[in-house]
């Protein structure tokens, strides 16, 4: 059962589908690599399923023995194009600016490659808000394991045993990681997943429709 919410000492966010509207770009990245290996393109819906896991998890299933090589092709293409394709949800900038005034530590835990994540945060000018950011490959395991969430918290001297820590994400993978880490799971419904995904896995997070509703929830306890 989900614990009652309290004033958060920190809020960590997923990135793609939570603060960043990145599905069209990610679909393009996957299809670029598939084309290089003469594989059929995938639809937005298929990309939507793949994005829930890191590329280093998905590629062995798709490319088999060529997974490492394909991953290099993927990362090379993303590194050259990801900033020009970066799009945030319309309310994201105002949300981050207002949230930063509430004396709550903020950070990102994403399955996006760590170096790409940091560049995107900097490109948006959000490094002034975000104090602890972890991308794929920084922890021993990526989400849905709790490792990256716990690493992000430990970097700023927090632990779920002592502190109230929220984790906001848009997929059941995010909620699994939050529950496993002992963070408060907050599911935002404007992204890649929906409530039924949580129900299938026996998850019972707090639900918010979008960032505006999330701000109302934060202010209720802040």
PDB file of C-alpha atoms in Angstrom:
ATOM      1  CA  UNK A   1       0.000   0.000   0.000  1.00  0.00           C
ATOM      2  CA  UNK A   2       1.252   3.489  -0.867  1.00  0.00           C
ATOM      3  CA  UNK A   3       2.318   5.520   2.163  1.00  0.00           C
ATOM      4  CA  UNK A   4       0.590   8.838   2.972  1.00  0.00           C
ATOM      5  CA  UNK A   5       2.354  11.783   1.363  1.00  0.00           C
ATOM      6  CA  UNK A   6       4.349  14.261   3.435  1.00  0.00           C
ATOM      7  CA  UNK A   7       6.346  17.374   2.564  1.00  0.00           C
ATOM      8  CA  UNK A   8       9.066  16.099   0.241  1.00  0.00           C
ATOM      9  CA  UNK A   9      12.719  16.666   1.056  1.00  0.00           C
ATOM     10  CA  UNK A  10      13.433  15.896  -2.591  1.00  0.00           C
ATOM     11  CA  UNK A  11      11.569  15.193  -5.805  1.00  0.00           C
ATOM     12  CA  UNK A  12      13.214  13.205  -8.577  1.00  0.00           C
ATOM     13  CA  UNK A  13      11.768  13.005 -12.072  1.00  0.00           C
ATOM     14  CA  UNK A  14      11.975  10.690 -15.015  1.00  0.00           C
ATOM     15  CA  UNK A  15      12.954  12.617 -18.157  1.00  0.00           C
ATOM     16  CA  UNK A  16      11.438  11.352 -21.429  1.00  0.00           C
ATOM     17  CA  UNK A  17       7.653  11.492 -21.319  1.00  0.00           C
ATOM     18  CA  UNK A  18       7.640  13.221 -17.928  1.00  0.00           C
ATOM     19  CA  UNK A  19       9.295  16.623 -18.422  1.00  0.00           C
ATOM     20  CA  UNK A  20      10.389  16.180 -22.045  1.00  0.00           C
ATOM     21  CA  UNK A  21       8.029  15.354 -24.921  1.00  0.00           C
ATOM     22  CA  UNK A  22      10.536  13.161 -26.706  1.00  0.00           C
ATOM     23  CA  UNK A  23       8.569  10.319 -28.290  1.00  0.00           C
ATOM     24  CA  UNK A  24       8.721  11.556 -31.926  1.00  0.00           C
ATOM     25  CA  UNK A  25      12.483  12.100 -31.687  1.00  0.00           C
ATOM     26  CA  UNK A  26      13.092   8.733 -30.045  1.00  0.00           C
ATOM     27  CA  UNK A  27      11.042   6.983 -32.698  1.00  0.00           C
ATOM     28  CA  UNK A  28      13.280   8.608 -35.289  1.00  0.00           C
ATOM     29  CA  UNK A  29      16.438   7.479 -33.495  1.00  0.00           C
ATOM     30  CA  UNK A  30      15.298   3.857 -33.344  1.00  0.00           C
ATOM     31  CA  UNK A  31      14.241   3.858 -36.989  1.00  0.00           C
ATOM     32  CA  UNK A  32      17.589   5.286 -38.075  1.00  0.00           C
ATOM     33  CA  UNK A  33      19.409   2.322 -36.519  1.00  0.00           C
ATOM     34  CA  UNK A  34      16.879  -0.188 -37.834  1.00  0.00           C
ATOM     35  CA  UNK A  35      17.389   1.191 -41.351  1.00  0.00           C
ATOM     36  CA  UNK A  36      21.175   0.851 -41.031  1.00  0.00           C
ATOM     37  CA  UNK A  37      20.676  -2.858 -40.293  1.00  0.00           C
ATOM     38  CA  UNK A  38      17.981  -3.308 -42.978  1.00  0.00           C
ATOM     39  CA  UNK A  39      15.272  -3.960 -40.421  1.00  0.00           C
ATOM     40  CA  UNK A  40      11.702  -2.652 -40.764  1.00  0.00           C
ATOM     41  CA  UNK A  41      10.793   0.652 -39.168  1.00  0.00           C
ATOM     42  CA  UNK A  42       8.700   0.695 -36.020  1.00  0.00           C
ATOM     43  CA  UNK A  43       5.606   2.751 -35.329  1.00  0.00           C
ATOM     44  CA  UNK A  44       5.184   5.410 -32.668  1.00  0.00           C
ATOM     45  CA  UNK A  45       3.290   2.851 -30.590  1.00  0.00           C
ATOM     46  CA  UNK A  46       6.153   0.354 -30.776  1.00  0.00           C
ATOM     47  CA  UNK A  47       8.641   3.072 -29.875  1.00  0.00           C
ATOM     48  CA  UNK A  48       6.401   3.954 -26.953  1.00  0.00           C
ATOM     49  CA  UNK A  49       6.887   0.459 -25.563  1.00  0.00           C
ATOM     50  CA  UNK A  50      10.659   0.456 -26.137  1.00  0.00           C
ATOM     51  CA  UNK A  51      11.302   3.797 -24.475  1.00  0.00           C
ATOM     52  CA  UNK A  52      10.319   2.393 -21.105  1.00  0.00           C
ATOM     53  CA  UNK A  53      13.629   0.551 -20.944  1.00  0.00           C
ATOM     54  CA  UNK A  54      17.147   1.730 -21.661  1.00  0.00           C
ATOM     55  CA  UNK A  55      18.633   1.091 -25.103  1.00  0.00           C
ATOM     56  CA  UNK A  56      21.246  -1.217 -23.599  1.00  0.00           C
ATOM     57  CA  UNK A  57      18.396  -3.503 -22.468  1.00  0.00           C
ATOM     58  CA  UNK A  58      16.316  -3.331 -25.671  1.00  0.00           C
ATOM     59  CA  UNK A  59      19.026  -3.713 -28.315  1.00  0.00           C
ATOM     60  CA  UNK A  60      20.147  -7.294 -27.512  1.00  0.00           C
ATOM     61  CA  UNK A  61      16.564  -8.425 -28.112  1.00  0.00           C
ATOM     62  CA  UNK A  62      16.396  -6.668 -31.486  1.00  0.00           C
ATOM     63  CA  UNK A  63      19.939  -6.954 -32.843  1.00  0.00           C
ATOM     64  CA  UNK A  64      21.268 -10.106 -31.164  1.00  0.00           C
ATOM     65  CA  UNK A  65      25.027 -10.492 -31.630  1.00  0.00           C
ATOM     66  CA  UNK A  66      25.166  -7.079 -33.315  1.00  0.00           C
ATOM     67  CA  UNK A  67      23.678  -5.316 -30.283  1.00  0.00           C
ATOM     68  CA  UNK A  68      26.890  -3.590 -29.168  1.00  0.00           C
ATOM     69  CA  UNK A  69      27.631  -2.342 -32.669  1.00  0.00           C
ATOM     70  CA  UNK A  70      24.027  -1.169 -33.145  1.00  0.00           C
ATOM     71  CA  UNK A  71      24.143   0.585 -29.795  1.00  0.00           C
ATOM     72  CA  UNK A  72      27.200   2.525 -30.959  1.00  0.00           C
ATOM     73  CA  UNK A  73      25.338   3.537 -34.141  1.00  0.00           C
ATOM     74  CA  UNK A  74      22.376   4.632 -32.024  1.00  0.00           C
ATOM     75  CA  UNK A  75      24.450   6.693 -29.602  1.00  0.00           C
ATOM     76  CA  UNK A  76      26.476   8.268 -32.411  1.00  0.00           C
ATOM     77  CA  UNK A  77      23.308   9.400 -34.184  1.00  0.00           C
ATOM     78  CA  UNK A  78      21.662  10.647 -30.999  1.00  0.00           C
ATOM     79  CA  UNK A  79      24.798  12.551 -29.979  1.00  0.00           C
ATOM     80  CA  UNK A  80      24.693  14.489 -33.254  1.00  0.00           C
ATOM     81  CA  UNK A  81      20.971  15.279 -33.289  1.00  0.00           C
ATOM     82  CA  UNK A  82      19.361  15.093 -29.831  1.00  0.00           C
ATOM     83  CA  UNK A  83      19.614  18.762 -28.861  1.00  0.00           C
ATOM     84  CA  UNK A  84      17.989  19.981 -32.075  1.00  0.00           C
ATOM     85  CA  UNK A  85      15.077  17.576 -31.502  1.00  0.00           C
ATOM     86  CA  UNK A  86      14.631  18.392 -27.808  1.00  0.00           C
ATOM     87  CA  UNK A  87      11.047  19.397 -26.980  1.00  0.00           C
ATOM     88  CA  UNK A  88       9.496  19.913 -23.546  1.00  0.00           C
ATOM     89  CA  UNK A  89       5.860  19.862 -22.529  1.00  0.00           C
ATOM     90  CA  UNK A  90       4.362  23.336 -22.828  1.00  0.00           C
ATOM     91  CA  UNK A  91       4.206  23.948 -19.062  1.00  0.00           C
ATOM     92  CA  UNK A  92       7.592  22.420 -18.185  1.00  0.00           C
ATOM     93  CA  UNK A  93       9.662  25.630 -18.025  1.00  0.00           C
ATOM     94  CA  UNK A  94       7.222  27.471 -15.751  1.00  0.00           C
ATOM     95  CA  UNK A  95       6.786  24.348 -13.638  1.00  0.00           C
ATOM     96  CA  UNK A  96      10.508  23.983 -13.008  1.00  0.00           C
ATOM     97  CA  UNK A  97      10.976  27.675 -12.217  1.00  0.00           C
ATOM     98  CA  UNK A  98       8.127  27.668  -9.693  1.00  0.00           C
ATOM     99  CA  UNK A  99       9.128  24.359  -8.140  1.00  0.00           C
ATOM    100  CA  UNK A 100      12.630  25.696  -7.521  1.00  0.00           C
ATOM    101  CA  UNK A 101      11.196  28.354  -5.175  1.00  0.00           C
ATOM    102  CA  UNK A 102       9.725  25.792  -2.752  1.00  0.00           C
ATOM    103  CA  UNK A 103      12.920  24.722  -0.933  1.00  0.00           C
ATOM    104  CA  UNK A 104      12.777  21.140  -2.205  1.00  0.00           C
ATOM    105  CA  UNK A 105      15.835  19.437  -3.701  1.00  0.00           C
ATOM    106  CA  UNK A 106      15.254  18.370  -7.303  1.00  0.00           C
ATOM    107  CA  UNK A 107      16.856  15.888  -9.660  1.00  0.00           C
ATOM    108  CA  UNK A 108      16.448  13.545 -12.619  1.00  0.00           C
ATOM    109  CA  UNK A 109      16.714   9.756 -12.792  1.00  0.00           C
ATOM    110  CA  UNK A 110      16.418   8.567 -16.382  1.00  0.00           C
ATOM    111  CA  UNK A 111      17.178   5.542 -18.529  1.00  0.00           C
ATOM    112  CA  UNK A 112      18.621   7.940 -21.113  1.00  0.00           C
ATOM    113  CA  UNK A 113      22.425   7.732 -21.500  1.00  0.00           C
ATOM    114  CA  UNK A 114      23.945   9.831 -18.730  1.00  0.00           C
ATOM    115  CA  UNK A 115      26.025  12.142 -20.936  1.00  0.00           C
ATOM    116  CA  UNK A 116      23.043  12.897 -23.196  1.00  0.00           C
ATOM    117  CA  UNK A 117      20.845  13.607 -20.183  1.00  0.00           C
ATOM    118  CA  UNK A 118      23.305  16.124 -18.741  1.00  0.00           C
ATOM    119  CA  UNK A 119      23.646  17.910 -22.097  1.00  0.00           C
ATOM    120  CA  UNK A 120      19.862  18.192 -22.442  1.00  0.00           C
ATOM    121  CA  UNK A 121      19.480  19.528 -18.905  1.00  0.00           C
ATOM    122  CA  UNK A 122      22.146  22.146 -19.609  1.00  0.00           C
ATOM    123  CA  UNK A 123      20.646  23.021 -23.011  1.00  0.00           C
ATOM    124  CA  UNK A 124      17.322  23.824 -21.332  1.00  0.00           C
ATOM    125  CA  UNK A 125      19.029  25.876 -18.627  1.00  0.00           C
ATOM    126  CA  UNK A 126      17.697  23.580 -15.916  1.00  0.00           C
ATOM    127  CA  UNK A 127      21.044  22.745 -14.330  1.00  0.00           C
ATOM    128  CA  UNK A 128      20.391  25.677 -11.984  1.00  0.00           C
ATOM    129  CA  UNK A 129      17.366  23.792 -10.604  1.00  0.00           C
ATOM    130  CA  UNK A 130      18.544  20.166 -10.607  1.00  0.00           C
ATOM    131  CA  UNK A 131      21.116  19.079  -8.031  1.00  0.00           C
ATOM    132  CA  UNK A 132      21.415  15.312  -8.607  1.00  0.00           C
ATOM    133  CA  UNK A 133      20.990  13.689 -12.006  1.00  0.00           C
ATOM    134  CA  UNK A 134      21.518  10.055 -12.960  1.00  0.00           C
ATOM    135  CA  UNK A 135      21.253   8.572 -16.445  1.00  0.00           C
ATOM    136  CA  UNK A 136      21.619   5.050 -17.811  1.00  0.00           C
ATOM    137  CA  UNK A 137      24.873   3.343 -16.963  1.00  0.00           C
ATOM    138  CA  UNK A 138      25.720   5.407 -13.885  1.00  0.00           C
ATOM    139  CA  UNK A 139      24.309   2.887 -11.421  1.00  0.00           C
ATOM    140  CA  UNK A 140      24.913  -0.866 -11.425  1.00  0.00           C
ATOM    141  CA  UNK A 141      21.473  -1.385 -12.988  1.00  0.00           C
ATOM    142  CA  UNK A 142      18.954   0.885 -14.692  1.00  0.00           C
ATOM    143  CA  UNK A 143      15.250   1.222 -13.870  1.00  0.00           C
ATOM    144  CA  UNK A 144      13.081  -0.703 -13.001  1.00  0.00           C
ATOM    145  CA  UNK A 145      15.753  -1.620 -10.461  1.00  0.00           C
ATOM    146  CA  UNK A 146      16.042   0.867  -7.571  1.00  0.00           C
ATOM    147  CA  UNK A 147      19.799   1.404  -7.969  1.00  0.00           C
ATOM    148  CA  UNK A 148      19.766   4.714  -9.902  1.00  0.00           C
ATOM    149  CA  UNK A 149      17.138   6.276  -7.623  1.00  0.00           C
ATOM    150  CA  UNK A 150      19.078   5.360  -4.503  1.00  0.00           C
ATOM    151  CA  UNK A 151      22.296   6.644  -6.086  1.00  0.00           C
ATOM    152  CA  UNK A 152      20.668   9.983  -6.933  1.00  0.00           C
ATOM    153  CA  UNK A 153      19.416  10.375  -3.362  1.00  0.00           C
ATOM    154  CA  UNK A 154      22.737   9.389  -1.816  1.00  0.00           C
ATOM    155  CA  UNK A 155      24.557  12.021  -3.896  1.00  0.00           C
ATOM    156  CA  UNK A 156      22.733  14.717  -1.918  1.00  0.00           C
ATOM    157  CA  UNK A 157      22.880  12.952   1.423  1.00  0.00           C
ATOM    158  CA  UNK A 158      19.323  11.604   1.465  1.00  0.00           C
ATOM    159  CA  UNK A 159      17.884   8.144   2.035  1.00  0.00           C
ATOM    160  CA  UNK A 160      14.284   6.873   1.907  1.00  0.00           C
ATOM    161  CA  UNK A 161      14.645   5.453   5.423  1.00  0.00           C
ATOM    162  CA  UNK A 162      15.046   8.984   6.791  1.00  0.00           C
ATOM    163  CA  UNK A 163      13.691  11.364   4.157  1.00  0.00           C
ATOM    164  CA  UNK A 164      10.447  11.858   2.247  1.00  0.00           C
ATOM    165  CA  UNK A 165      11.444  11.438  -1.402  1.00  0.00           C
ATOM    166  CA  UNK A 166       9.033  11.533  -4.336  1.00  0.00           C
ATOM    167  CA  UNK A 167       9.679  10.034  -7.755  1.00  0.00           C
ATOM    168  CA  UNK A 168       7.589  11.259 -10.687  1.00  0.00           C
ATOM    169  CA  UNK A 169       7.383   9.209 -13.867  1.00  0.00           C
ATOM    170  CA  UNK A 170       5.077   8.236 -16.701  1.00  0.00           C
ATOM    171  CA  UNK A 171       5.492   4.444 -16.955  1.00  0.00           C
ATOM    172  CA  UNK A 172       5.123   1.375 -14.788  1.00  0.00           C
ATOM    173  CA  UNK A 173       8.908   0.968 -15.024  1.00  0.00           C
ATOM    174  CA  UNK A 174       9.285   4.239 -13.143  1.00  0.00           C
ATOM    175  CA  UNK A 175       6.771   3.198 -10.521  1.00  0.00           C
ATOM    176  CA  UNK A 176       8.446  -0.184 -10.009  1.00  0.00           C
ATOM    177  CA  UNK A 177      11.748   1.591  -9.412  1.00  0.00           C
ATOM    178  CA  UNK A 178      10.152   4.081  -7.010  1.00  0.00           C
ATOM    179  CA  UNK A 179       8.471   1.373  -4.944  1.00  0.00           C
ATOM    180  CA  UNK A 180      11.617  -0.766  -4.866  1.00  0.00           C
ATOM    181  CA  UNK A 181      13.659   2.242  -3.706  1.00  0.00           C
ATOM    182  CA  UNK A 182      11.181   3.249  -1.007  1.00  0.00           C
ATOM    183  CA  UNK A 183      10.317   6.535  -2.740  1.00  0.00           C
ATOM    184  CA  UNK A 184       6.782   7.878  -3.059  1.00  0.00           C
ATOM    185  CA  UNK A 185       5.541   6.846  -6.541  1.00  0.00           C
ATOM    186  CA  UNK A 186       3.815   9.649  -8.481  1.00  0.00           C
ATOM    187  CA  UNK A 187       2.476   8.680 -11.918  1.00  0.00           C
ATOM    188  CA  UNK A 188       1.966  11.499 -14.430  1.00  0.00           C
ATOM    189  CA  UNK A 189      -0.586  10.652 -17.114  1.00  0.00           C
ATOM    190  CA  UNK A 190       0.508  12.912 -19.989  1.00  0.00           C
ATOM    191  CA  UNK A 191       3.351  10.621 -21.041  1.00  0.00           C
ATOM    192  CA  UNK A 192       3.910   7.136 -22.386  1.00  0.00           C
ATOM    193  CA  UNK A 193       1.973   4.916 -19.989  1.00  0.00           C
ATOM    194  CA  UNK A 194      -1.481   4.783 -18.462  1.00  0.00           C
ATOM    195  CA  UNK A 195      -3.169   3.581 -15.292  1.00  0.00           C
ATOM    196  CA  UNK A 196      -3.806   0.110 -16.647  1.00  0.00           C
ATOM    197  CA  UNK A 197      -0.051  -0.484 -16.928  1.00  0.00           C
ATOM    198  CA  UNK A 198       0.261   0.102 -13.199  1.00  0.00           C
ATOM    199  CA  UNK A 199      -2.756  -2.035 -12.382  1.00  0.00           C
ATOM    200  CA  UNK A 200      -1.352  -4.976 -14.371  1.00  0.00           C
ATOM    201  CA  UNK A 201       1.717  -4.937 -12.144  1.00  0.00           C
ATOM    202  CA  UNK A 202      -0.171  -4.439  -8.882  1.00  0.00           C
ATOM    203  CA  UNK A 203       1.115  -0.887  -8.485  1.00  0.00           C
ATOM    204  CA  UNK A 204      -0.891   1.787  -6.678  1.00  0.00           C
ATOM    205  CA  UNK A 205       0.911   5.109  -7.110  1.00  0.00           C
ATOM    206  CA  UNK A 206      -0.512   8.571  -6.711  1.00  0.00           C
ATOM    207  CA  UNK A 207      -1.849   9.782 -10.076  1.00  0.00           C
ATOM    208  CA  UNK A 208      -1.662  13.298 -11.523  1.00  0.00           C
ATOM    209  CA  UNK A 209      -2.957  14.344 -14.928  1.00  0.00           C
ATOM    210  CA  UNK A 210      -0.144  16.722 -15.848  1.00  0.00           C
ATOM    211  CA  UNK A 211       2.481  19.084 -14.428  1.00  0.00           C
ATOM    212  CA  UNK A 212      -0.141  21.634 -13.386  1.00  0.00           C
ATOM    213  CA  UNK A 213      -1.894  19.058 -11.225  1.00  0.00           C
ATOM    214  CA  UNK A 214       1.451  17.891  -9.903  1.00  0.00           C
ATOM    215  CA  UNK A 215       2.240  21.444  -8.792  1.00  0.00           C
ATOM    216  CA  UNK A 216      -1.050  21.549  -6.893  1.00  0.00           C
ATOM    217  CA  UNK A 217      -0.093  18.319  -5.142  1.00  0.00           C
ATOM    218  CA  UNK A 218       3.369  19.602  -4.234  1.00  0.00           C
ATOM    219  CA  UNK A 219       1.987  22.863  -2.852  1.00  0.00           C
ATOM    220  CA  UNK A 220      -0.527  20.962  -0.748  1.00  0.00           C
ATOM    221  CA  UNK A 221       2.362  19.457   1.225  1.00  0.00           C
ATOM    222  CA  UNK A 222       5.103  22.066   0.774  1.00  0.00           C
TER     223      UNK A 222
END
